[in-house]
Coordinates of C-alpha atoms and ligand atoms in Angstrom, one line a residue:
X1 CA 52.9 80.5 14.8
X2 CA 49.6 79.8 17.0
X3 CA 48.3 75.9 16.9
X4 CA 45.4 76.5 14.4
X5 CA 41.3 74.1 14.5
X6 CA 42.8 71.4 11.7
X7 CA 39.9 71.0 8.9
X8 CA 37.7 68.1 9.6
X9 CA 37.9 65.6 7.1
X10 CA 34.7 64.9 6.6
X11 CA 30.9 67.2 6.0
X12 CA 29.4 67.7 9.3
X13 CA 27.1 65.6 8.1
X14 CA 28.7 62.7 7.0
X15 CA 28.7 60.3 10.3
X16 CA 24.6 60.5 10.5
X17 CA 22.7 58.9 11.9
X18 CA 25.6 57.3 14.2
X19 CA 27.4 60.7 15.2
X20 CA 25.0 63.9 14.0
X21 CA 26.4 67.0 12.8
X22 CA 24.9 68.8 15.6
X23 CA 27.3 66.3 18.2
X24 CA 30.4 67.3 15.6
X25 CA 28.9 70.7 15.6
X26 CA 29.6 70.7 19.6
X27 CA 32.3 68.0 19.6
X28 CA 34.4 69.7 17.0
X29 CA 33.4 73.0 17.0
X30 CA 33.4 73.7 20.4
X31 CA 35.4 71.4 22.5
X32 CA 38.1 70.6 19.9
X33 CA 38.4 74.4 19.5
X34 CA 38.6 75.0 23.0
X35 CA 41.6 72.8 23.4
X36 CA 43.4 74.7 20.5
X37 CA 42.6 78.2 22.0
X38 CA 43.7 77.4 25.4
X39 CA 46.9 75.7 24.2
X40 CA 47.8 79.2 22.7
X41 CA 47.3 80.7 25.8
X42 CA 49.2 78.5 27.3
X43 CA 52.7 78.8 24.9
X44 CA 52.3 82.8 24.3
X45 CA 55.8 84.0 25.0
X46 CA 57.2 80.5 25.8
X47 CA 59.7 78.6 23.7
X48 CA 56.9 75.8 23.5
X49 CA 55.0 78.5 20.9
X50 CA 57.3 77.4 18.3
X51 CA 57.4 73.4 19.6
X52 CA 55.4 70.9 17.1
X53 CA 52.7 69.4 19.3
X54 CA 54.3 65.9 19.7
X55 CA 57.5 67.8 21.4
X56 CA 55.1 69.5 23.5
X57 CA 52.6 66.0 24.6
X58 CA 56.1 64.5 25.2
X59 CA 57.9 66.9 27.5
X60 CA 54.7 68.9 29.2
X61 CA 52.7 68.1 32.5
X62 CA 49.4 69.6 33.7
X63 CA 47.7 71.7 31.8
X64 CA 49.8 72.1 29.3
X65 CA 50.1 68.2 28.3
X66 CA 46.0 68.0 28.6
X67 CA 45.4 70.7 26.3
X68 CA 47.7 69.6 23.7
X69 CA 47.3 66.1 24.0
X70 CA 43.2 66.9 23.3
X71 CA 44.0 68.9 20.4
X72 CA 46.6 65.7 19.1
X73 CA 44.0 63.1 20.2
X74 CA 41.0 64.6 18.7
X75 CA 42.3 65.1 15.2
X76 CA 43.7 61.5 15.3
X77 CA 39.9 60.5 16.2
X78 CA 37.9 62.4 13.7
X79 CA 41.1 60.5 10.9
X80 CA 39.8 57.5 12.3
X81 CA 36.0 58.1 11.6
X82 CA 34.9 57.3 7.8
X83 CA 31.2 55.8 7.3
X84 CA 30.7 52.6 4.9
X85 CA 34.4 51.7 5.2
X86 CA 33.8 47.4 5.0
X87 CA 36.6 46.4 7.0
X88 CA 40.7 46.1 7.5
X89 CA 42.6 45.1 3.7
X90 CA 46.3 44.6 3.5
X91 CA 49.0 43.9 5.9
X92 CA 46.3 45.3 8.5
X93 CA 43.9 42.6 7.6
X94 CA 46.9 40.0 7.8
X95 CA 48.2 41.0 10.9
X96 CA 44.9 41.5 12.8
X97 CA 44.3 37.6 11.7
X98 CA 47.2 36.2 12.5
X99 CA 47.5 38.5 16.2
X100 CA 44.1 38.8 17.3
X101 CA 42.3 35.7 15.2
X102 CA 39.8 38.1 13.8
X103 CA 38.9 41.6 13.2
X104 CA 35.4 41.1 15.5
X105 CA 37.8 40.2 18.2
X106 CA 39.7 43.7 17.6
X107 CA 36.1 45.1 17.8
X108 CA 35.0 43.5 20.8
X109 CA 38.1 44.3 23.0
X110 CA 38.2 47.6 21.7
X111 CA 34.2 47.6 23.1
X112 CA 35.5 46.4 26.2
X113 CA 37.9 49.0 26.8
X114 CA 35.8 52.0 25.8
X115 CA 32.5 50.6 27.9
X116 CA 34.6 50.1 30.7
X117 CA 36.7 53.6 30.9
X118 CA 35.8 54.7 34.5
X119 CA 35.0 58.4 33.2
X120 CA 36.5 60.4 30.7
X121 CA 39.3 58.8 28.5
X122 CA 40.0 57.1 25.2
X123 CA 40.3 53.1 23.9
X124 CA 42.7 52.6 21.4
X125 CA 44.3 50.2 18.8
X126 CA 48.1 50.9 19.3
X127 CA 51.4 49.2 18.0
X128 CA 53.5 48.4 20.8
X129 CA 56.7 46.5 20.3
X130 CA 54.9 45.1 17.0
X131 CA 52.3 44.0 17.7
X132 CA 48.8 44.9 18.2
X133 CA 47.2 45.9 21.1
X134 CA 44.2 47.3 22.6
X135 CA 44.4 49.9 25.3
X136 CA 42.1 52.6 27.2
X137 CA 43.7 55.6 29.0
X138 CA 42.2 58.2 31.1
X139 CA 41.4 62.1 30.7
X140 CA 43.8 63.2 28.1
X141 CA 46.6 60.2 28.2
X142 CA 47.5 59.0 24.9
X143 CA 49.4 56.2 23.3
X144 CA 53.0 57.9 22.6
X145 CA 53.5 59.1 26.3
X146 CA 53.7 54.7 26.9
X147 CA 55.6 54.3 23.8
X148 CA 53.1 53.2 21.5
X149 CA 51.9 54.1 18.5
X150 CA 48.0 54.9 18.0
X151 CA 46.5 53.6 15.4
X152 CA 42.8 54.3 16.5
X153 CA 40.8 55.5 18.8
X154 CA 37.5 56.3 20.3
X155 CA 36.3 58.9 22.5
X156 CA 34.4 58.2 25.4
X157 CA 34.1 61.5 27.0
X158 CA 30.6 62.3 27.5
X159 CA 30.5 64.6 25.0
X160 CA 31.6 62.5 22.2
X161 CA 27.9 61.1 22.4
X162 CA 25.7 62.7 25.2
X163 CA 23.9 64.3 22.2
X164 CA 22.9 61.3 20.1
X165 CA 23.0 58.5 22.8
X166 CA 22.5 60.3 25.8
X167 CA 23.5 57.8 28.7
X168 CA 23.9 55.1 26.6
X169 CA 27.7 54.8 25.9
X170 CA 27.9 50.8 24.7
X171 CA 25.2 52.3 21.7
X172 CA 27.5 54.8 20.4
X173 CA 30.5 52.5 21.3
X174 CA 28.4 49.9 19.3
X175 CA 27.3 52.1 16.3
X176 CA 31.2 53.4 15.8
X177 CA 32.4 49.9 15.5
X178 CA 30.2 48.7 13.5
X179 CA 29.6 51.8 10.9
X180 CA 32.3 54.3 11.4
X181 CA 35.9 52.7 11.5
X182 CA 38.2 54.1 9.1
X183 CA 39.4 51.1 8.6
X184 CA 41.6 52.4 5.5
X185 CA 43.4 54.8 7.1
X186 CA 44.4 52.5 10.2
X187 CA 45.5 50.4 7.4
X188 CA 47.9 53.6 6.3
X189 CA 48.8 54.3 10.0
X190 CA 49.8 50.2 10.4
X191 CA 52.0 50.2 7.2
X192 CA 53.9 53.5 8.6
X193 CA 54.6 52.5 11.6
X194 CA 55.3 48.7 11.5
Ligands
LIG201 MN1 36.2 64.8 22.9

């Protein structure tokens, strides 16, 4: 069965003014799509066309793995996005204290590693061994190809924000930190995979 465009889980809408329904419009419409149609291209009439995606990310190379790995890592994104979420409850909240001292630190590394990227890539809040940990990769690298388990992240190819912040990546980096963490569902991903 072909990889199908997952539902966002949000209105178009619902991230303005930080990300506009015109960037998701693009972003999600667009680019996500793209991804999805050319990983169907790419498994037609191979035994990956019957694979789930995570057996394909783990096992492929080239353009294969970047393909699916954008589909996986932009459906984990847009699960990550959520406006007027106040902050990390729970074990999350707990564990972000007692590892990182405080969830502005968690904020500010994550800053750090998206604002520094050198080109297209991802930062992420990832489980490794434990424990929590920031991490930035590049292109279409993800978290489980290094044996950690995402738990957020944040797109900084240009066209996660060309269209609201033009140049100005440390805004939108800024303004998705500060407005758009989901932080109840990282909560949900931290109690699954701890
Ligand atoms: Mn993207």
């Amino acid at each position: 069965m072909p990889f199908t465009l997952p539902e966002l889980p949000f209105a178009q809408e619902a991230l303005e003014p930080f990300i506009s329904a015109e960037t998701l419009e693009y972003h999600y419409g667009k680019h996500h799509q793209a991804y999805v149609t050319n990983l169907n291209k790419l498994v037609e009439g191979t035994p990956d066309a019957d694979k789930p995606l995570e057996d394909i990310i783990l096992s492929a190379e080239g353009g294969l793995f970047n393909n699916a790995a954008q589909v996986w890592n932009h459906t984990f994104y847009w699960g990550g996005l959520k406006k007027g979420v106040s902050g990390p409850s729970g074990a999350l909240a707990d564990a972000i204290n007692a590892e990182c001292g405080s969830v502005d630190n968690v904020k500010q590394a994550l800053a750090e590693a998206a604002a520094t990227q050198f080109g297209s890539g991802w930062a992420w809040l990832v489980l490794e061994n434990g424990k929590l940990k920031v991490t930035k990769t590049s292109n279409a690298d993800l978290p489980m190809k290094h044996g950690q388990t995402a738990l957020w992240t944040i797109d900084v190819w240009e066209h996660a924000y060309y269209i609201d912040t033009r140049n100005a990546r440390p805004k939108y980096i800024r303004q998705v930190l500060d407005h758009l963490v989901n932080w109840d569902a990282v909560g949900t991903r931290y109690e699954a995979a701890k």
